[in-house]
């Protein structure tokens, strides 16, 4: 089965949740070798995610026109992210050891953000968009819906994958216009993930949420 394709532990199991939290903290304190040159920020963050599996959430507009600072050497994930963001004006706000929201220093969340698990969401910013809290709440809903479908469907229940997908949600809650910007390299597996996501029906997004959304999804067998 997929071991938490989007979530890090099984809901309702306090032991698993505690063990997962301990493992996350240990991983966040462990030095990793990085070799990320100065790149357009979106590309650099994608590389960082692939190396660390630290979840990142940010508006796509924040990355536009910004370049990362190079990160070469052995650092903890937090130190590496701090170095990567140096000079961009962005800072990370951690929701747990392996999950952070990238924002401007002046941005103050109105409530505690919702942790999202193994999912990275990027959206285009629209005038009149919903508040950060409303967006985060909706991303949490998407996480649960996608995780449930990927785990329950026989096409993906035993599949290891890492995909970057662009998708939209229509007025009836159907996932439409899905496009894999990057897949696992295995055509059959990529098609299975895309098919299951397309079959997913989710609650309607809040008014003003710009689409398409970009999601980076990971699943692995256990």
CSV table of C-alpha atoms in Angstrom, one decimal:
chain,number,residue,atom,x,y,z
A,1,UNK,CA,0.0,0.0,0.0
A,2,UNK,CA,1.1,3.6,-0.3
A,3,UNK,CA,2.6,4.7,3.0
A,4,UNK,CA,1.0,8.1,3.3
A,5,UNK,CA,1.3,9.3,-0.2
A,6,UNK,CA,0.3,12.7,1.0
A,7,UNK,CA,0.1,12.3,4.7
A,8,UNK,CA,3.0,11.3,7.0
A,9,UNK,CA,1.1,9.0,9.4
A,10,UNK,CA,-2.1,7.1,9.7
A,11,UNK,CA,-4.8,9.3,11.2
A,12,UNK,CA,-6.1,8.2,14.6
A,13,UNK,CA,-3.0,6.3,15.6
A,14,UNK,CA,-1.2,8.3,18.3
A,15,UNK,CA,1.9,6.1,18.3
A,16,UNK,CA,2.4,6.4,14.6
A,17,UNK,CA,1.9,10.2,14.8
A,18,UNK,CA,4.4,10.5,17.6
A,19,UNK,CA,6.9,8.3,15.8
A,20,UNK,CA,6.5,10.3,12.6
A,21,UNK,CA,7.1,13.5,14.5
A,22,UNK,CA,10.3,12.2,16.0
A,23,UNK,CA,11.5,10.9,12.6
A,24,UNK,CA,10.7,14.3,11.0
A,25,UNK,CA,12.6,16.2,13.7
A,26,UNK,CA,15.6,13.8,13.4
A,27,UNK,CA,15.6,14.2,9.6
A,28,UNK,CA,15.5,18.0,9.9
A,29,UNK,CA,18.6,18.0,12.1
A,30,UNK,CA,20.6,15.7,9.7
A,31,UNK,CA,23.1,17.3,7.4
A,32,UNK,CA,22.7,16.5,3.6
A,33,UNK,CA,25.0,17.2,0.7
A,34,UNK,CA,23.7,19.9,-1.6
A,35,UNK,CA,24.8,21.1,-5.0
A,36,UNK,CA,22.3,23.7,-6.1
A,37,UNK,CA,23.6,26.5,-8.2
A,38,UNK,CA,22.0,29.9,-8.5
A,39,UNK,CA,18.7,29.3,-10.5
A,40,UNK,CA,15.3,30.9,-11.0
A,41,UNK,CA,13.8,30.4,-7.6
A,42,UNK,CA,11.1,28.1,-8.7
A,43,UNK,CA,13.6,25.7,-10.2
A,44,UNK,CA,15.9,25.9,-7.2
A,45,UNK,CA,13.0,25.1,-4.8
A,46,UNK,CA,12.1,22.1,-6.9
A,47,UNK,CA,15.6,20.8,-6.6
A,48,UNK,CA,15.6,21.4,-2.9
A,49,UNK,CA,12.3,19.5,-2.5
A,50,UNK,CA,13.6,16.5,-4.4
A,51,UNK,CA,16.7,16.3,-2.2
A,52,UNK,CA,15.1,16.9,1.2
A,53,UNK,CA,11.4,16.0,0.7
A,54,UNK,CA,10.6,19.1,2.8
A,55,UNK,CA,7.1,20.3,1.9
A,56,UNK,CA,7.0,23.9,0.6
A,57,UNK,CA,3.9,26.0,0.0
A,58,UNK,CA,4.0,29.4,-1.8
A,59,UNK,CA,2.3,31.6,-4.3
A,60,UNK,CA,3.9,31.2,-7.7
A,61,UNK,CA,4.0,35.0,-8.1
A,62,UNK,CA,6.5,35.2,-5.2
A,63,UNK,CA,9.0,33.2,-7.1
A,64,UNK,CA,8.6,35.1,-10.4
A,65,UNK,CA,11.7,37.2,-11.1
A,66,UNK,CA,13.6,35.9,-8.1
A,67,UNK,CA,16.8,33.9,-8.2
A,68,UNK,CA,18.1,31.6,-5.5
A,69,UNK,CA,21.5,31.9,-3.9
A,70,UNK,CA,23.8,28.8,-4.5
A,71,UNK,CA,23.9,26.1,-1.9
A,72,UNK,CA,26.9,23.8,-2.1
A,73,UNK,CA,28.1,21.7,0.8
A,74,UNK,CA,26.6,19.7,3.7
A,75,UNK,CA,23.8,21.5,5.6
A,76,UNK,CA,20.7,20.6,7.5
A,77,UNK,CA,17.6,21.2,5.4
A,78,UNK,CA,16.7,24.3,7.4
A,79,UNK,CA,20.1,25.9,7.0
A,80,UNK,CA,20.2,24.9,3.3
A,81,UNK,CA,16.8,26.6,2.7
A,82,UNK,CA,17.9,29.7,4.6
A,83,UNK,CA,21.0,29.9,2.3
A,84,UNK,CA,18.9,29.2,-0.8
A,85,UNK,CA,16.5,32.1,0.0
A,86,UNK,CA,19.2,34.6,0.9
A,87,UNK,CA,18.7,37.8,-1.1
A,88,UNK,CA,15.2,36.8,-2.3
A,89,UNK,CA,13.4,38.7,0.5
A,90,UNK,CA,11.4,35.5,1.3
A,91,UNK,CA,11.5,33.7,4.6
A,92,UNK,CA,10.2,30.2,5.6
A,93,UNK,CA,7.5,29.8,8.3
A,94,UNK,CA,7.7,26.2,9.5
A,95,UNK,CA,4.4,24.4,10.3
A,96,UNK,CA,6.3,21.3,11.4
A,97,UNK,CA,10.0,20.1,11.0
A,98,UNK,CA,9.6,19.1,7.4
A,99,UNK,CA,6.9,21.6,6.2
A,100,UNK,CA,7.2,25.3,5.6
A,101,UNK,CA,5.3,28.2,4.0
A,102,UNK,CA,7.4,30.7,2.0
A,103,UNK,CA,6.3,34.2,2.5
A,104,UNK,CA,7.4,37.9,2.8
A,105,UNK,CA,8.4,39.0,6.3
A,106,UNK,CA,5.4,41.4,6.4
A,107,UNK,CA,2.9,38.7,5.8
A,108,UNK,CA,1.3,37.6,9.1
A,109,UNK,CA,-1.0,34.5,9.1
A,110,UNK,CA,-4.3,35.2,10.8
A,111,UNK,CA,-4.4,31.7,12.3
A,112,UNK,CA,-2.2,28.7,12.7
A,113,UNK,CA,-1.6,27.2,9.2
A,114,UNK,CA,-2.7,23.7,8.3
A,115,UNK,CA,0.1,21.2,7.8
A,116,UNK,CA,-0.2,19.5,4.4
A,117,UNK,CA,1.9,16.4,4.3
A,118,UNK,CA,3.8,15.4,1.2
A,119,UNK,CA,2.2,17.9,-1.1
A,120,UNK,CA,3.5,21.1,-2.6
A,121,UNK,CA,1.0,23.6,-3.9
A,122,UNK,CA,1.7,26.6,-6.1
A,123,UNK,CA,-1.0,28.9,-7.5
A,124,UNK,CA,-1.1,31.9,-9.6
A,125,UNK,CA,-2.2,35.0,-7.7
A,126,UNK,CA,-5.4,36.7,-8.6
A,127,UNK,CA,-7.0,40.0,-7.6
A,128,UNK,CA,-9.5,39.4,-4.9
A,129,UNK,CA,-8.0,36.0,-4.0
A,130,UNK,CA,-9.0,34.3,-0.8
A,131,UNK,CA,-7.0,34.9,2.4
A,132,UNK,CA,-4.0,32.8,3.2
A,133,UNK,CA,-5.9,31.0,5.9
A,134,UNK,CA,-8.7,30.1,3.4
A,135,UNK,CA,-6.3,28.8,0.8
A,136,UNK,CA,-4.4,26.7,3.4
A,137,UNK,CA,-7.7,25.2,4.6
A,138,UNK,CA,-8.7,24.3,1.1
A,139,UNK,CA,-5.3,22.8,0.4
A,140,UNK,CA,-5.8,20.6,3.4
A,141,UNK,CA,-9.1,19.4,1.9
A,142,UNK,CA,-7.4,18.6,-1.4
A,143,UNK,CA,-4.7,16.7,0.4
A,144,UNK,CA,-7.2,14.4,2.1
A,145,UNK,CA,-9.2,13.9,-1.1
A,146,UNK,CA,-6.1,13.0,-3.2
A,147,UNK,CA,-4.6,10.9,-0.5
A,148,UNK,CA,-7.8,8.8,0.0
A,149,UNK,CA,-8.2,8.2,-3.7
A,150,UNK,CA,-4.5,7.3,-4.4
A,151,UNK,CA,-4.5,4.9,-1.5
A,152,UNK,CA,-7.9,3.3,-2.3
A,153,UNK,CA,-7.6,2.9,-6.0
A,154,UNK,CA,-6.0,-0.4,-7.1
A,155,UNK,CA,-4.1,1.4,-9.9
A,156,UNK,CA,-2.0,3.4,-7.5
A,157,UNK,CA,-2.4,1.6,-4.1
A,158,UNK,CA,1.0,-0.1,-4.5
A,159,UNK,CA,2.7,2.4,-6.7
A,160,UNK,CA,5.8,4.4,-5.9
A,161,UNK,CA,5.8,7.8,-7.7
A,162,UNK,CA,6.9,11.4,-7.7
A,163,UNK,CA,4.9,13.6,-10.0
A,164,UNK,CA,4.5,17.4,-10.6
A,165,UNK,CA,1.0,18.0,-11.9
A,166,UNK,CA,-1.0,21.1,-13.0
A,167,UNK,CA,-4.7,20.8,-12.6
A,168,UNK,CA,-7.9,22.8,-12.3
A,169,UNK,CA,-11.2,22.2,-10.5
A,170,UNK,CA,-14.5,22.9,-12.3
A,171,UNK,CA,-17.7,24.3,-10.9
A,172,UNK,CA,-18.9,20.8,-10.0
A,173,UNK,CA,-15.7,19.9,-8.0
A,174,UNK,CA,-14.3,17.7,-10.8
A,175,UNK,CA,-10.6,17.7,-11.4
A,176,UNK,CA,-10.0,18.8,-15.0
A,177,UNK,CA,-7.2,19.8,-17.4
A,178,UNK,CA,-4.7,17.7,-15.6
A,179,UNK,CA,-1.2,17.8,-17.0
A,180,UNK,CA,1.9,16.1,-15.7
A,181,UNK,CA,4.7,18.7,-15.8
A,182,UNK,CA,7.1,16.0,-14.6
A,183,UNK,CA,6.4,12.4,-14.0
A,184,UNK,CA,8.2,9.3,-12.7
A,185,UNK,CA,9.5,8.4,-16.2
A,186,UNK,CA,7.3,5.3,-16.3
A,187,UNK,CA,4.5,5.9,-18.7
A,188,UNK,CA,2.1,3.4,-17.1
A,189,UNK,CA,2.6,4.7,-13.6
A,190,UNK,CA,2.2,8.3,-14.7
A,191,UNK,CA,-1.0,7.6,-16.5
A,192,UNK,CA,-2.4,5.7,-13.5
A,193,UNK,CA,-1.7,8.7,-11.2
A,194,UNK,CA,-3.2,11.1,-13.7
A,195,UNK,CA,-6.3,8.9,-14.2
A,196,UNK,CA,-6.9,8.6,-10.4
A,197,UNK,CA,-6.5,12.3,-9.9
A,198,UNK,CA,-9.0,13.0,-12.8
A,199,UNK,CA,-11.5,10.6,-11.1
A,200,UNK,CA,-11.3,12.6,-7.9
A,201,UNK,CA,-14.3,14.9,-6.9
A,202,UNK,CA,-13.5,17.5,-4.4
A,203,UNK,CA,-15.3,20.4,-2.6
A,204,UNK,CA,-15.5,23.6,-4.7
A,205,UNK,CA,-12.6,26.0,-4.2
A,206,UNK,CA,-13.1,29.3,-2.4
A,207,UNK,CA,-14.0,32.3,-4.6
A,208,UNK,CA,-11.0,33.9,-6.2
A,209,UNK,CA,-8.6,30.9,-6.1
A,210,UNK,CA,-6.6,31.3,-9.3
A,211,UNK,CA,-6.1,28.1,-11.4
A,212,UNK,CA,-4.5,25.9,-12.4
A,213,UNK,CA,-2.9,24.7,-9.3
A,214,UNK,CA,0.5,23.0,-9.3
A,215,UNK,CA,0.9,20.1,-7.0
A,216,UNK,CA,4.0,17.9,-6.3
A,217,UNK,CA,2.9,14.5,-5.1
A,218,UNK,CA,4.9,11.6,-3.7
A,219,UNK,CA,3.8,8.1,-3.0
A,220,UNK,CA,5.9,5.1,-2.0
A,221,UNK,CA,5.2,1.4,-1.3
A,222,UNK,CA,5.8,-0.1,2.1
